[in-house]
Coordinates of C-alpha atoms and ligand atoms in Angstrom, one line a residue:
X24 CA 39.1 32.7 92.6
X25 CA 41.8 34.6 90.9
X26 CA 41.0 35.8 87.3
X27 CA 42.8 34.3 84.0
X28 CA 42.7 37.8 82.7
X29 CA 44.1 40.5 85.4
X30 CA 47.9 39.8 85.1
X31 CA 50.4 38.4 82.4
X32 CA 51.0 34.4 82.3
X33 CA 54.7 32.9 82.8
X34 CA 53.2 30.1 79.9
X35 CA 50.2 28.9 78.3
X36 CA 50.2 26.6 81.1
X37 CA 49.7 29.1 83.7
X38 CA 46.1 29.4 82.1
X39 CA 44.5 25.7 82.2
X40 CA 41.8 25.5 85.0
X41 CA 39.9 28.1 86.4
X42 CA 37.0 27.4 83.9
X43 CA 33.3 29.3 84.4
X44 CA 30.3 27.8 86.2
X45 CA 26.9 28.8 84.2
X46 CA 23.3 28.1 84.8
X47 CA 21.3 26.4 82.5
X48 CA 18.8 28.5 81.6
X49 CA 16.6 26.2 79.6
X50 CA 16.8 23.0 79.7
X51 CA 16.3 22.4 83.4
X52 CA 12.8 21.2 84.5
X53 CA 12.3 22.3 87.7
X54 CA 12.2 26.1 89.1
X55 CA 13.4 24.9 92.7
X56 CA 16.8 23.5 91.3
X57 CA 19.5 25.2 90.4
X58 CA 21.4 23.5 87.4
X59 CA 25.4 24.6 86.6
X60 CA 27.6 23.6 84.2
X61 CA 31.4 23.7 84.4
X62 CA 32.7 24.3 81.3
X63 CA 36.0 22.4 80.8
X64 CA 35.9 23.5 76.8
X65 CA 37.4 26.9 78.3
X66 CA 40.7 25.1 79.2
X67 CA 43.3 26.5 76.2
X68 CA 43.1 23.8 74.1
X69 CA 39.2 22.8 74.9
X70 CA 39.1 19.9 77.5
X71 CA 39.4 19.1 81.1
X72 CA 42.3 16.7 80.2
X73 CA 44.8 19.6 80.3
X74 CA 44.2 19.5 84.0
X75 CA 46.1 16.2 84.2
X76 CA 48.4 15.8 81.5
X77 CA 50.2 19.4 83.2
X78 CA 49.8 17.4 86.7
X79 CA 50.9 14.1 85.5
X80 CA 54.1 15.0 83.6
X81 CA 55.4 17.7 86.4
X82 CA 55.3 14.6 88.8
X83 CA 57.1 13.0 86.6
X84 CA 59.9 15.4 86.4
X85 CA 59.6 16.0 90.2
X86 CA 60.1 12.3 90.7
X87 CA 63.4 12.2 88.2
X88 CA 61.1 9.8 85.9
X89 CA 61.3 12.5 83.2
X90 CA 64.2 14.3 82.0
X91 CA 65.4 16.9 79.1
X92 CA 66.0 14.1 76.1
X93 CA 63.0 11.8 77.0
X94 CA 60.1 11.2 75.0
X95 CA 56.7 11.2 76.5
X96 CA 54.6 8.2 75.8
X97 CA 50.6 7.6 76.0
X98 CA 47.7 5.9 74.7
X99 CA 44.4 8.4 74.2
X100 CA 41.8 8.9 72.8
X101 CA 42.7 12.0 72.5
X102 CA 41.9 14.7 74.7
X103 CA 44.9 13.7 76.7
X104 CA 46.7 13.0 74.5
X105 CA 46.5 16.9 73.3
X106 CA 46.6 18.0 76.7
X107 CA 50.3 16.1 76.9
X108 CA 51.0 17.7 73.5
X109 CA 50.7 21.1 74.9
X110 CA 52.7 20.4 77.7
X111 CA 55.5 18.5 75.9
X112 CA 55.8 21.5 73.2
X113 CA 56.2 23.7 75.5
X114 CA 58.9 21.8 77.9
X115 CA 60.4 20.7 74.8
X116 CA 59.9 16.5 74.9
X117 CA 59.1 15.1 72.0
X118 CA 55.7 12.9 72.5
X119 CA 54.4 9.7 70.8
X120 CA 50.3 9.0 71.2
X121 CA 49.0 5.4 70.9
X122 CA 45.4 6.4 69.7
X123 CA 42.2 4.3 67.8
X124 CA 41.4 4.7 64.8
X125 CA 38.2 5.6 64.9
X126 CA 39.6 8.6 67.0
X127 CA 37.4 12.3 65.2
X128 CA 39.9 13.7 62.6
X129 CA 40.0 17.3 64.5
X130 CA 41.7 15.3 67.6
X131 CA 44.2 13.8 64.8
X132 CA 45.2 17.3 63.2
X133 CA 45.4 19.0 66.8
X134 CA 48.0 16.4 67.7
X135 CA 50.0 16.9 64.8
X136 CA 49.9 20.5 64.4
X137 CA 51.1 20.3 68.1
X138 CA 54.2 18.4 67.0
X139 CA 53.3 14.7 68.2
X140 CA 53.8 11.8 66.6
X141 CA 50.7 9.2 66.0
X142 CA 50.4 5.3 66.1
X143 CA 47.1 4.0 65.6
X144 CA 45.8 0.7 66.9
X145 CA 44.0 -1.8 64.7
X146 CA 40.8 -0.5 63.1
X147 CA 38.3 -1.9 65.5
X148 CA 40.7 -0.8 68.4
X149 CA 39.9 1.0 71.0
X150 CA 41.8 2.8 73.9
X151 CA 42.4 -0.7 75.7
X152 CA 44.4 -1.6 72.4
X153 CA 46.0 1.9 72.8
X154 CA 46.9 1.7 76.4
X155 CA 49.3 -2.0 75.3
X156 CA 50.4 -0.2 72.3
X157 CA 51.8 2.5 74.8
X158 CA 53.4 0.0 76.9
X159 CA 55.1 -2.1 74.0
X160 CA 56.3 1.3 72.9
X161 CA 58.0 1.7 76.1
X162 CA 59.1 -2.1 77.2
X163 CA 62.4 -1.6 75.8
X164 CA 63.3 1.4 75.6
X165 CA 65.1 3.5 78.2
X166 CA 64.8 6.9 76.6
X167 CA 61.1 6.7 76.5
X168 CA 58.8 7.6 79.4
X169 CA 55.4 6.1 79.8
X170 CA 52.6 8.5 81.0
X171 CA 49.3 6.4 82.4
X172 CA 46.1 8.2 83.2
X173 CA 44.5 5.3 84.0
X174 CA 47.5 3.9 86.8
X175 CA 48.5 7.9 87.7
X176 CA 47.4 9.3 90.9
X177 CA 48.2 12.7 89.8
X178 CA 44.9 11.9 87.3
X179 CA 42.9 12.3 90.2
X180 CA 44.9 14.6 92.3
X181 CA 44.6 17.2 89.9
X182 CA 40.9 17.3 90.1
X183 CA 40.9 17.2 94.0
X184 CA 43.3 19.8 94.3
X185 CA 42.0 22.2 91.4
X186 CA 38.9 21.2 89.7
X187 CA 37.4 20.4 93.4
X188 CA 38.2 23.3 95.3
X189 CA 37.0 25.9 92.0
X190 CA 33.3 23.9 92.3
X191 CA 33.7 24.7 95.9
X192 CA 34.4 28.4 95.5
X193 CA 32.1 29.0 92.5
X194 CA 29.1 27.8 94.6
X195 CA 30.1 28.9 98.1
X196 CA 29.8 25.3 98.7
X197 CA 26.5 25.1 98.5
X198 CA 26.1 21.9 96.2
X199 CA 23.9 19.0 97.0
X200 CA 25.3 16.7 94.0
X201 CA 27.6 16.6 91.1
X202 CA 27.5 14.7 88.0
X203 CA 30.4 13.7 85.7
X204 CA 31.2 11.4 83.2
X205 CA 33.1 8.0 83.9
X206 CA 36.3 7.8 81.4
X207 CA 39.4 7.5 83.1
X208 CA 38.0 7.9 86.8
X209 CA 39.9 10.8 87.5
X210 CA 37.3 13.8 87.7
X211 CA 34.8 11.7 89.4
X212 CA 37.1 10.0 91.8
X213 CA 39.3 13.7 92.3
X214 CA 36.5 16.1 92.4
X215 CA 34.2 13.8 94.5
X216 CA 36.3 12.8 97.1
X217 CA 37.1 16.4 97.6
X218 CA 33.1 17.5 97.6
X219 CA 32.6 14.8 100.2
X220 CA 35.2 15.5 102.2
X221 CA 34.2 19.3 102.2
X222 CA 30.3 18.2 102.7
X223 CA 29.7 14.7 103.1
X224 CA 26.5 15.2 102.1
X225 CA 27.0 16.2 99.1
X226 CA 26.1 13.0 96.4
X227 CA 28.5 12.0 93.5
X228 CA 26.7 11.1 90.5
X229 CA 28.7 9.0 87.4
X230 CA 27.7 8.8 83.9
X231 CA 28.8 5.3 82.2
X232 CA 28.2 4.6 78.7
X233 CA 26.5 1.5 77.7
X234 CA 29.0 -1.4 77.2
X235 CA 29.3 -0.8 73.2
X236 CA 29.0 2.9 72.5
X237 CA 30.2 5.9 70.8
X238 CA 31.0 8.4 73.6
X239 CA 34.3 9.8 72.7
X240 CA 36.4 10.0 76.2
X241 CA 33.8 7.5 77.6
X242 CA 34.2 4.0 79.3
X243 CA 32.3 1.5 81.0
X244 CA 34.1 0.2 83.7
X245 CA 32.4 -2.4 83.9
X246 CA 33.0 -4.1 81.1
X247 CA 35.9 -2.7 79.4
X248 CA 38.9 -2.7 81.8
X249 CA 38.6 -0.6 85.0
X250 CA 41.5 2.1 86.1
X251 CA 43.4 1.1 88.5
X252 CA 42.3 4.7 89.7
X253 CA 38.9 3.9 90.1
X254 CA 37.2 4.1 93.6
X255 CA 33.7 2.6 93.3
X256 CA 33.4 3.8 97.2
X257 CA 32.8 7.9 96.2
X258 CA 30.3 7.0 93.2
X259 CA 26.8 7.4 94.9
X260 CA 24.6 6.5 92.0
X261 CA 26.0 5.6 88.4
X262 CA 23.2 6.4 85.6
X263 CA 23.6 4.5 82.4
X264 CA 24.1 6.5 78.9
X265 CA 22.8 5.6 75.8
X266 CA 24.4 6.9 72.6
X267 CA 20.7 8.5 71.0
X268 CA 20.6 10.5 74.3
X269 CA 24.5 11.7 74.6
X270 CA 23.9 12.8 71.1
X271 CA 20.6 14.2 71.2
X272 CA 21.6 16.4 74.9
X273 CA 24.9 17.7 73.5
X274 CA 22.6 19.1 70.1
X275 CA 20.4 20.6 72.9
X276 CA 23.1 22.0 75.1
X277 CA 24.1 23.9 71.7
X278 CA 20.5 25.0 70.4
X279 CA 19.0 25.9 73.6
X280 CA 21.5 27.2 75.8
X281 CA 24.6 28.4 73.5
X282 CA 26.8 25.7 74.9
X283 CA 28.8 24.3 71.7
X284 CA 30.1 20.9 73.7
X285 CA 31.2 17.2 72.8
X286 CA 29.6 13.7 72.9
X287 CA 30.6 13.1 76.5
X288 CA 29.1 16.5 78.3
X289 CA 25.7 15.6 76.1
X290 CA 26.5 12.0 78.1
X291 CA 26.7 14.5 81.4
X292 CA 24.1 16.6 81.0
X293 CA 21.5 14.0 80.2
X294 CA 22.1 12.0 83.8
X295 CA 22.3 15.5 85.5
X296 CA 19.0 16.2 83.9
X297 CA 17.7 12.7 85.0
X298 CA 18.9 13.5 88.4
X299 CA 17.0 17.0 88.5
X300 CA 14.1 15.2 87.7
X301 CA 14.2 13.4 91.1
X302 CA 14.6 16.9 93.0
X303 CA 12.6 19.7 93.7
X304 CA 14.9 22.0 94.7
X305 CA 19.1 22.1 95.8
X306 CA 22.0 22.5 93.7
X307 CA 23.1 20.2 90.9
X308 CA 26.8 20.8 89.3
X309 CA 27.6 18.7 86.2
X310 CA 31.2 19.2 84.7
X311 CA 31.0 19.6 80.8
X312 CA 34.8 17.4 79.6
X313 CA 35.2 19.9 75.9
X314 CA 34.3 22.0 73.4
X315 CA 32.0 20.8 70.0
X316 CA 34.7 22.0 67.6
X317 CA 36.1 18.4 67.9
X318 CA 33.4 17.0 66.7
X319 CA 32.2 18.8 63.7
X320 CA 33.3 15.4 61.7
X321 CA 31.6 13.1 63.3
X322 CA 28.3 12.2 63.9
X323 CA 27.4 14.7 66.3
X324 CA 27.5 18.0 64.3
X325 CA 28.5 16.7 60.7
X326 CA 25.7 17.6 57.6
X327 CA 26.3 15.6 54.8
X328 CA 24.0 18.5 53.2
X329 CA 26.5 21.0 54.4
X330 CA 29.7 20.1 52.1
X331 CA 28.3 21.8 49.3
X332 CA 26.2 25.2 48.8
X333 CA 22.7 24.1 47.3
X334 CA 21.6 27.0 44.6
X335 CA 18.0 27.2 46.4
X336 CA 20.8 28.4 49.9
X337 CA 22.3 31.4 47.8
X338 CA 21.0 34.7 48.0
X339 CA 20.6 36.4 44.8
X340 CA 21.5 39.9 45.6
X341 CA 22.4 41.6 42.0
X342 CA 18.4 39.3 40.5
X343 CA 16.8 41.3 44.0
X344 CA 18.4 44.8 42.9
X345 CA 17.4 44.2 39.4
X346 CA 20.8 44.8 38.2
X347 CA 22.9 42.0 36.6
X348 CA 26.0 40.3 38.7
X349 CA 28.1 42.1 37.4
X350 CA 26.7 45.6 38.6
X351 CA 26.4 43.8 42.1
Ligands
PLP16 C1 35.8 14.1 76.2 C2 35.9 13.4 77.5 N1 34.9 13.3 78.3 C3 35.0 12.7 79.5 C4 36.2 12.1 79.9 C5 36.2 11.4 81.2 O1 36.9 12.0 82.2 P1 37.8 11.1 83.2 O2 38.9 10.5 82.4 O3 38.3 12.1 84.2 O4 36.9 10.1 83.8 C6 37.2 12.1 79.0 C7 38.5 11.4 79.3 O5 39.2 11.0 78.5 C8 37.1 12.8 77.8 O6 38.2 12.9 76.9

């Protein structure tokens, strides 16, 4: 595995992938199994999604789709959407994101801050909406490039070829099942049909929110409309997530094991966990999609309590020296 940190980068780019493997330490039940998390939130800008926009876009300048004076189109939740904007800052295309409204507000500011331009879909919209709004944006227009993580083979391709082969090095290829989230397709489609090929034995486990939910980065596929990406054959067992659970997993993952991560890896962890429950001992891998800092608005993290400083929170240093505030 070579090491982000022994030599100097060409580009920020140069840095996406390569993220840790870490053991739960808590949370798993049973002594006999061996619970790891891959933590995507280490990618530069916090997601696994970097992984794809970087693959996604270089195809399409390999393939002549893309060229210097294009802009980049792409409907997102977000997470691509700011994996795209990295890219397209740094290659210098300008980059339009058909997103939902109800989209966190960190995602929002990330975007902009990295120089893309926003359309929103109606206000009960969700990436479906996005995903025409991208390809209206595009019908007519020459000049502008449509990016599709949900039609792209390099989605998936990036996970086989990078996220895939880093499980398989981490563990020494000793991993008897791996759990991911079901948003896009791509990781579970990429990574397991790389694990399988590697060790058919090994058993791909998908995550699928219920078919009205709030898992950021989350779809069900079977309700909502499937990827064209999607290959039901490599999905061994899908568990269903509820949103109390996604929530309450993700508040674990932070309190109990240090791991500050979104909506959707509280989704992960909670069917990994269901799945150790079944085992007594082997190797479980579940891939964690980003970091908690985009979240702190929403439900997940936010404290309606913690917009203001209550007086009974302040520490009264000068009253507890006996001096006035003044002297303090
Ligand atoms: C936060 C988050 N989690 C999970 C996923 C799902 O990953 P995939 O699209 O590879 O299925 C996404 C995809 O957008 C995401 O943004």
């Amino acid at each position: 595995m070579t090491s982000l940190v022994d030599r100097i980068h060409d580009s920020i780019l140069d840095t996406i992938g390569n993220t840790p493997i870490v053991r739960i330490q808590h949370l798993c039940p049973k002594p006999g199994v061996r619970l790891l998390a891959k933590l995507e939130g280490f990618n530069p800008l916090g997601s696994v999604k970097e992984r794809i926009a970087l693959a996604m876009i270089e195809a399409a300048e390999r393939d002549g789709r893309l060229a210097p004076g294009q802009t980049v189109v792409e409907g997102s939740s977000g997470n691509t959407g700011i994996g795209l904007a990295m890219v397209c800052a740094l290659k210098g295309y300008p980059l339009i994101i058909a997103m939902p409204q109800k989209v966190s507000v960190e995602r929002r500011a990330i975007l902009r801050a990295l120089g893309a331009e926003l359309v929103f879909t109606s206000e009960t919209g969700g990436t479906d909406e996005a995903w025409d709004i991208a390809d209206a944006l595009c019908a007519d227009d020459r000049s502008r490039v449509r990016i599709h993580q949900y039609t792209d083979d390099n989605n998936w391709w990036a996970h086989y070829r990078g996220t895939a082969r880093e499980i398989w090095r981490q563990t020494a290829g000793e991993i008897d099942v791996f759990v991911a989230g079901l948003g896009t397709t791509g990781t579970i489609v990429g990574v397991g049909r790389r694990l399988k090929e590697l060790r058919p034995e090994v058993q791909v486990v998908a995550v699928e929110p219920e078919a009205v939910h709030s898992q950021q980065g989350l779809r069900n596929v079977h309700h909502a409309r499937r990827p064209a990406i999607f290959d039901p054959s490599v999905v061994d067992r899908t568990i269903v997530s509820r949103d109390e659970s996604a929530f309450a997993t993700a508040r674990l993952l932070a309190r109990r094991e240090g791991i500050f991560a979104g909506i959707s890896s509280g989704a992960a962890m909670a069917g990994a966990l269901e799945v150790v429950d079944g085992m007594d001992e082997g190797t479980v891998v579940v891939l964690l999609p980003d970091r908690g800092d985009r979240y702190l608005s929403t439900a997940l993290f936010a404290d309606p309590g913690d917009q203001q400083v209550r007086p009974e929170q302040v520490y009264d240093l000068a009253a507890r020296r006996g001096g006035t505030p003044a002297e303090a």
